[in-house]
Coordinates of C-alpha atoms in Angstrom, one line a residue:
X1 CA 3.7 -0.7 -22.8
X2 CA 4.6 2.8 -23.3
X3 CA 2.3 3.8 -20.8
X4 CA 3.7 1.4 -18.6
X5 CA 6.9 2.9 -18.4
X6 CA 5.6 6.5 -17.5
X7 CA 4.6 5.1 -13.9
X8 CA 7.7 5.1 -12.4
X9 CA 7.9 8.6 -11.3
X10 CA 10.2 7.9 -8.5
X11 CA 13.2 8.5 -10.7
X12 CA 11.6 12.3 -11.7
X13 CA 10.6 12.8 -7.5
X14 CA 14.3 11.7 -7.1
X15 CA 15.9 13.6 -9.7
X16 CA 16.7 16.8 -8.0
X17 CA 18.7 14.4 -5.4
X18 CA 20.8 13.3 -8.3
X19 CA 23.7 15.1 -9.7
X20 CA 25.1 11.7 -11.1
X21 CA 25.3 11.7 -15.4
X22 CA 23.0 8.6 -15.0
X23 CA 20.4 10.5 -12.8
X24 CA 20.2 13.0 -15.3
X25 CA 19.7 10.6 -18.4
X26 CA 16.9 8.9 -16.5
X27 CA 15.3 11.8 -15.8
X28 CA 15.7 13.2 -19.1
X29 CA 14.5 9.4 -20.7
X30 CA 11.2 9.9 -18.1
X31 CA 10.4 13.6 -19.1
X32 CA 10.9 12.0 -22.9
X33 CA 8.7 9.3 -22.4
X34 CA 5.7 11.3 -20.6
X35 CA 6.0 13.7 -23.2
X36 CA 5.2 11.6 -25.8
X37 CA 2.5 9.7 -24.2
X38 CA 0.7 13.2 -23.4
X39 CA 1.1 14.2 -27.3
X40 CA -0.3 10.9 -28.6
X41 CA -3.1 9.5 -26.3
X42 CA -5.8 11.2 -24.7
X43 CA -6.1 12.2 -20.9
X44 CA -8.6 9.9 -20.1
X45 CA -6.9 6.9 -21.7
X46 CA -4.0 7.7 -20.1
X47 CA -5.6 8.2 -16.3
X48 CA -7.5 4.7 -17.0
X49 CA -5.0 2.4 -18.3
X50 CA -2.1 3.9 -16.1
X51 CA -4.6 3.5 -12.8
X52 CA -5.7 0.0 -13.9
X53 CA -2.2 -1.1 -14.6
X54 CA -0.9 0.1 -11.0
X55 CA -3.7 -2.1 -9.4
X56 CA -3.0 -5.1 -11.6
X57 CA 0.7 -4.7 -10.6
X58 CA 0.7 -3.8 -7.2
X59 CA -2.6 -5.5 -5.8
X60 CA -3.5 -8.4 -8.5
X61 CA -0.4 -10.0 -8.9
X62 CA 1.2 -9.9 -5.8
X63 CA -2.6 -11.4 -4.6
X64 CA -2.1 -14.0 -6.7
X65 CA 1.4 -14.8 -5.9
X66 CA 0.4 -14.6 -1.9
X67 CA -2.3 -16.8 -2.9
X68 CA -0.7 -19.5 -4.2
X69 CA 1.7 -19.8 -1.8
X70 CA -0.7 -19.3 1.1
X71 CA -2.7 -22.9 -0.7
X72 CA 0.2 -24.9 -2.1
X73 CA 2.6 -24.5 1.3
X74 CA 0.0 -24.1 4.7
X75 CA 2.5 -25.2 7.0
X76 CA 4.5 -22.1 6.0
X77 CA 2.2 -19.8 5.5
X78 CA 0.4 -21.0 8.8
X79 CA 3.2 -20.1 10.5
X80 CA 3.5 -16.4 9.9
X81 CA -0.3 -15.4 10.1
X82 CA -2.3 -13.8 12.4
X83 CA -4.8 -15.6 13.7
X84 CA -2.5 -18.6 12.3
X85 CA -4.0 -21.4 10.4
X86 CA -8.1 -20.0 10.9
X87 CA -6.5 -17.4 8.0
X88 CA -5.6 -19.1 5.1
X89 CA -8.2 -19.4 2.2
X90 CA -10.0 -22.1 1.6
X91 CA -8.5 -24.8 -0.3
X92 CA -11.7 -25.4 -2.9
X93 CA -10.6 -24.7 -6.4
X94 CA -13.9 -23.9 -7.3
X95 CA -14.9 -21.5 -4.7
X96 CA -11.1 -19.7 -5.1
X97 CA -11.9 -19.5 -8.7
X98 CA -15.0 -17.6 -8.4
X99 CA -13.4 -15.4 -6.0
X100 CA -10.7 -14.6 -8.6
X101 CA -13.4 -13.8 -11.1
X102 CA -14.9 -11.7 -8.3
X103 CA -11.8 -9.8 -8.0
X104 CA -11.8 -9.4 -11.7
X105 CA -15.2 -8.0 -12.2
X106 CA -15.3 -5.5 -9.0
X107 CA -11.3 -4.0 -10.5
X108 CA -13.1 -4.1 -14.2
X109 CA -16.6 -2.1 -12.5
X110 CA -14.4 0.2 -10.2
X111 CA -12.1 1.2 -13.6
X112 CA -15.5 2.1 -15.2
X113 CA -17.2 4.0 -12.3
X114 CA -14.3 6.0 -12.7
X115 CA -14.1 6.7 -16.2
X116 CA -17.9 8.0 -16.0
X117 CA -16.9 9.6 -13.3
X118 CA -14.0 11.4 -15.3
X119 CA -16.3 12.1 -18.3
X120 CA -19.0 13.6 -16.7
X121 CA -16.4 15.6 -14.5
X122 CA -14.7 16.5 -17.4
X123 CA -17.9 18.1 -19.6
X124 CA -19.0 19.9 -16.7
X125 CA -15.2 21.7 -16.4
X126 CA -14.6 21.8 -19.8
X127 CA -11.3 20.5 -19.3
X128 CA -9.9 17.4 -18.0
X129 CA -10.2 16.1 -14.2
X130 CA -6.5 16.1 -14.0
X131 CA -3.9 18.3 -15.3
X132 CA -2.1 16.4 -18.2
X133 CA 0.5 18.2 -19.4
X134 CA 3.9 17.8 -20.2
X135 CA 5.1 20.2 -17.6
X136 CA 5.9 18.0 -14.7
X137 CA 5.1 18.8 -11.3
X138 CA 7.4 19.9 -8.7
X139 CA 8.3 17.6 -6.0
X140 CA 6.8 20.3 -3.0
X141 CA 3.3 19.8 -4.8
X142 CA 3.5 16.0 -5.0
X143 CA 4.4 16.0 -1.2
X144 CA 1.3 18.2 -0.6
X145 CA -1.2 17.0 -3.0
X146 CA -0.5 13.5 -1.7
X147 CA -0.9 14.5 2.0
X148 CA -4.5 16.4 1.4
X149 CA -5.5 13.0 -0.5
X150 CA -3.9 11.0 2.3
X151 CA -6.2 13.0 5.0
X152 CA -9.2 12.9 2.8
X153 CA -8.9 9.3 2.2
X154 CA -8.5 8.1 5.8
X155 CA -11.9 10.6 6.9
X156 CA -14.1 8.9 4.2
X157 CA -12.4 5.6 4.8
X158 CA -13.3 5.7 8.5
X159 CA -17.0 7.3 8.3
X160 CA -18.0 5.3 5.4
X161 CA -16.7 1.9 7.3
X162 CA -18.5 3.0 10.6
X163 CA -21.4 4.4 9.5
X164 CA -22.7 2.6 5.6
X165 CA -20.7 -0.2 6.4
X166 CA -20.6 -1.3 9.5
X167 CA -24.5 -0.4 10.5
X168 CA -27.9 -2.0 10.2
X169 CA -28.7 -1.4 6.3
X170 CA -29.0 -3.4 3.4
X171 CA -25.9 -1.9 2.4
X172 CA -23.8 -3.6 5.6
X173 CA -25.7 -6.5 5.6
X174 CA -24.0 -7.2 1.6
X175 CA -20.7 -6.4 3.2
X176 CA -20.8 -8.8 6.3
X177 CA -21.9 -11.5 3.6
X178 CA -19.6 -11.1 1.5
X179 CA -16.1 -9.8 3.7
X180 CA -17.3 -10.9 7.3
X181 CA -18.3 -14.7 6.7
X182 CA -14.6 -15.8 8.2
X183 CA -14.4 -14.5 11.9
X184 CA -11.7 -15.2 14.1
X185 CA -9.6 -15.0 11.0
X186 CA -7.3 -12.1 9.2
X187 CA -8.1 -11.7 5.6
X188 CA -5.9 -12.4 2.6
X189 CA -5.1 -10.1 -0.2
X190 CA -6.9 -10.9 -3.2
X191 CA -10.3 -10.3 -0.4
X192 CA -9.7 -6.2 -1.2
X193 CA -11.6 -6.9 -4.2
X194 CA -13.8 -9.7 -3.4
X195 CA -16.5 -7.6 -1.6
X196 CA -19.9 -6.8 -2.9
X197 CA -19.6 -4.4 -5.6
X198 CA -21.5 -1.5 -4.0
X199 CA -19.8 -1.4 -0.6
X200 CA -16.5 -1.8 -2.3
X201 CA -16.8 1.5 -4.5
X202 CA -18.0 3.0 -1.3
X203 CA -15.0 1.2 0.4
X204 CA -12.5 1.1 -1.9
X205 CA -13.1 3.4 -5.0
X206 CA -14.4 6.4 -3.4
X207 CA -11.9 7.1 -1.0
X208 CA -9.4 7.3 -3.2
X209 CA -10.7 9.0 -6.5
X210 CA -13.2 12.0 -4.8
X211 CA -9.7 13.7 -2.4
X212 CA -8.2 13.6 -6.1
X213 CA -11.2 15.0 -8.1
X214 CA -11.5 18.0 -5.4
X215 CA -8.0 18.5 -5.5
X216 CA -7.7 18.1 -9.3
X217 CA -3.2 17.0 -8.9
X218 CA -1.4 16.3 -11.6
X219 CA -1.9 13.0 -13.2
X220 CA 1.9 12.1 -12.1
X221 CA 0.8 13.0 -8.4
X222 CA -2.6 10.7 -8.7
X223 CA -0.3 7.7 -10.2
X224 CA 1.8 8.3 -7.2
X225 CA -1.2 8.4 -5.2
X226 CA -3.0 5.3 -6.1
X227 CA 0.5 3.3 -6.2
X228 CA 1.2 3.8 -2.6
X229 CA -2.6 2.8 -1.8
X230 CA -3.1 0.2 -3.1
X231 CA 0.7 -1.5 -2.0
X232 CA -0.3 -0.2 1.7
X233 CA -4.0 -2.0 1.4
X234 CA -2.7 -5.1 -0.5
X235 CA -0.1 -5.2 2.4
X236 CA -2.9 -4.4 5.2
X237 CA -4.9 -7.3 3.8
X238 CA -2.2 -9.7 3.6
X239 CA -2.3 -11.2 6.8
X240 CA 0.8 -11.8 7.4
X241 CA 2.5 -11.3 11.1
X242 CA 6.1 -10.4 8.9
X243 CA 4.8 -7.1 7.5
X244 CA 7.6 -5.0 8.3
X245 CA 7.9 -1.1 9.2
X246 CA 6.7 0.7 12.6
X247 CA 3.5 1.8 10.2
X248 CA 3.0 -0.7 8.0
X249 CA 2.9 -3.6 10.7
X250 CA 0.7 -1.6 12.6
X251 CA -2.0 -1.3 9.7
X252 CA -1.8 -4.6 8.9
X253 CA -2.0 -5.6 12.4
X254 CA -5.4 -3.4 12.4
X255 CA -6.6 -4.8 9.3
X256 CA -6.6 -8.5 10.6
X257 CA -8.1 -7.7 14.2
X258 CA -10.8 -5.9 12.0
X259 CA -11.5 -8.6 9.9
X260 CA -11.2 -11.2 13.1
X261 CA -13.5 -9.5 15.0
X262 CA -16.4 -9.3 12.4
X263 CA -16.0 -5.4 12.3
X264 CA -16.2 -4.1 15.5
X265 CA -14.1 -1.2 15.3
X266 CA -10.7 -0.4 13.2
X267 CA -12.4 1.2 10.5
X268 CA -9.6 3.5 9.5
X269 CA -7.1 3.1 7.2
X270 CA -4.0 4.6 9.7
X271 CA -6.1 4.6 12.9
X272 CA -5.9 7.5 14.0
X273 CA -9.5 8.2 13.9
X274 CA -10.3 5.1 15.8
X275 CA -7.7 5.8 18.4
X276 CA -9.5 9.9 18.7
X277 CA -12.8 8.4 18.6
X278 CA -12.7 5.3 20.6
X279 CA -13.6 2.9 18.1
X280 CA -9.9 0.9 18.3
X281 CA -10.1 -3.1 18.5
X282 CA -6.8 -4.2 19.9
X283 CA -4.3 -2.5 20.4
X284 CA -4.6 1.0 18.8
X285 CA -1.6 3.1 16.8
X286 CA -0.2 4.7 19.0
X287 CA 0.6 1.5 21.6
X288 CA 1.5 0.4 17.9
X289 CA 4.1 3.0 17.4
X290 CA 5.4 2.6 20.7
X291 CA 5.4 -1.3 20.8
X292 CA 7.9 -1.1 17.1
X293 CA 10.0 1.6 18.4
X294 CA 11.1 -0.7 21.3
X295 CA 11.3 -3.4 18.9
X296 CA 13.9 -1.6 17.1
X297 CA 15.8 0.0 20.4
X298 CA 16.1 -3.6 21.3
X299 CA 17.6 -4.4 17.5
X300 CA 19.4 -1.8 18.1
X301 CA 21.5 -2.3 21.0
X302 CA 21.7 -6.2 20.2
X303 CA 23.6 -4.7 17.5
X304 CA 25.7 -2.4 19.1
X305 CA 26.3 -5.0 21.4
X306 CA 27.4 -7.6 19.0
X307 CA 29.8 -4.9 17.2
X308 CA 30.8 -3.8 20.8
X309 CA 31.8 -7.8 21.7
X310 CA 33.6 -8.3 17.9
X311 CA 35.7 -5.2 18.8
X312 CA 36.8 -6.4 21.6
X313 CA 37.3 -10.1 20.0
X314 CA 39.0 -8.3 17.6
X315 CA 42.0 -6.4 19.8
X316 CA 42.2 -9.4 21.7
X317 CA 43.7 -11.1 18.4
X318 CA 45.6 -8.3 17.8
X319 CA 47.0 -8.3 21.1
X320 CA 47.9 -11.9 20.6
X321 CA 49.9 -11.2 17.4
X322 CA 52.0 -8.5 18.7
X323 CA 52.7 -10.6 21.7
X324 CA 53.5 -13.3 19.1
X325 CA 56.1 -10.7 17.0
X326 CA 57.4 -9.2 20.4
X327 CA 58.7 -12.5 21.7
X328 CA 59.9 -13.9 18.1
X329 CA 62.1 -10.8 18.3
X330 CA 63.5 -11.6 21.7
X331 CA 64.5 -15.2 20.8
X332 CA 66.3 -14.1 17.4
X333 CA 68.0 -11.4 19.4

């Protein structure tokens, strides 16, 4: 638990923004709190327990929640998929379980590729893979660590998807078998870990944790990092038309064309390399981008337009009234 309560470090990226006394004291309870966890557990305990407990949080729970509503109400959930009913799961209890146990194993496997990868990492450098210290890092290096790991992540993510993936190997062939037996049909969440468990560490693990062991962040700034990744590619592989954001929606949008089409393109996480490289399916990010932004012109101005029309409702009552209190004057007068 204690570890648990170091991940938030929204409140310490927030801080300087905050000249309230509560800002302060929860900034000051954070500091105190990752202090103590530094001084009393190890850096590779910490790195593994606070990176498994971000997916189980924000990718194993929320799967299973989506899950269960995407079985026990169909109707509903058929309604706001793409690709409509052809992407809800199966309703087999047995075949669901073993996916679950799937999912299990391949988060368990990808938590222990990583910790080798840590050791060894860390006896070769003689120190640990990420700087664990109880200095925190500024806010200018989170933004710029993340963004190097963000650009990393979406190069790897697109050539490994094109070319290991997505070719003629024995490799792709485990892949299609596994995430490409449903075409014509977006994937659901809890499906990000119910690949094969060699292309998902190529898929999955990889991306993220090498951009972070050439960087070498601080731990903070890789908890960040894998937080926000795994929310966007729980969210991608949701399925859901109702994704909201001009970003967001777009990715998800992606994901399910990806998915529907048996792989034919959309192998990046943002799409931008598809859309530079030709390899979009659908509509790519950019028509994306522009297709939201009109969305919410059009939101817009219905809403100006409704404020516009209660204004004028609004001093047309007024109007009345005074009329009202003019005339009352003249017949007491």
């Amino acid at each position: 638990m204690d570890l648990l309560l170091s991940l938030p470090i929204v409140s310490y990226f927030a801080g300087p923004m905050l000249t309230s006394w509560s800002g302060s004291m929860n900034l000051l309870f954070f500091y105190m709190t990752w202090m103590t966890l530094v001084l009393s557990h190890s850096p590779l305990k910490i790195e593994l327990v606070g990176t498994l407990a971000a997916r189980i949080v924000f990718w194993f729970v929320p799967s299973l929640f989506f899950l269960i509503f995407d079985t026990l109400v169909p109707s509903l959930a058929e309604s706001i998929k793409l690709y409509g009913g052809a992407s809800l799961p199966r309703r087999n209890a047995a075949s669901l379980f073993r996916q679950i146990l799937l999912a299990i194993f391949n988060l368990a496997l990808s938590t222990a590729v990583q910790a080798g990868i840590s050791v060894g990492a860390g006896v070769l450098l003689r120190h640990p893979l990420f700087k664990t210290s109880t200095r925190l890092p500024l806010p200018w290096q989170i933004v710029k660590h993340i963004c190097m790991m963000y650009t990393a992540r979406e190069v790897l993510t697109y050539y490994i998807n094109r070319f290991i993936l997505h070719s003629r190997g024995k490799i792709a062939r485990l892949h299609k078998a596994y995430s490409h037996s449903r075409r014509g049909a977006a994937p659901y969440s809890l499906m990000l870990y119910t690949d094969h468990p060699l292309p998902l560490l190529l898929s999955r693990t990889l991306p993220v944790y090498l951009p972070a062991m050439a960087i070498q962040p601080h731990l903070l700034t890789y908890f960040l990092f894998t937080i926000m990744t795994t929310l966007e590619e729980m969210l991608s592989m949701s399925g859901y038309s109702i994704v909201p954001g001009i970003i967001m929606g777009g990715i998800t949008r992606r994901t399910a064309t990806h998915y529907a089409s048996g792989g034919r393109g959309n192998f990046g996480a943002w799409g931008l390399l598809d859309w530079a490289s030709g390899t979009s399916v659908g509509k790519d990010v950019v028509e994306d981008i522009q297709d939201e932004a009109e969305k919410h012109q059009v939101k817009e101005r219905g809403q100006k337009a409704v404020s516009e029309t209660g204004s004028v409702v609004q001093e047309g009552i007024d109007g009345l009234k005074k009329r009202g209190k003019s005339r009352k004057k003249a017949s007491d007068s």
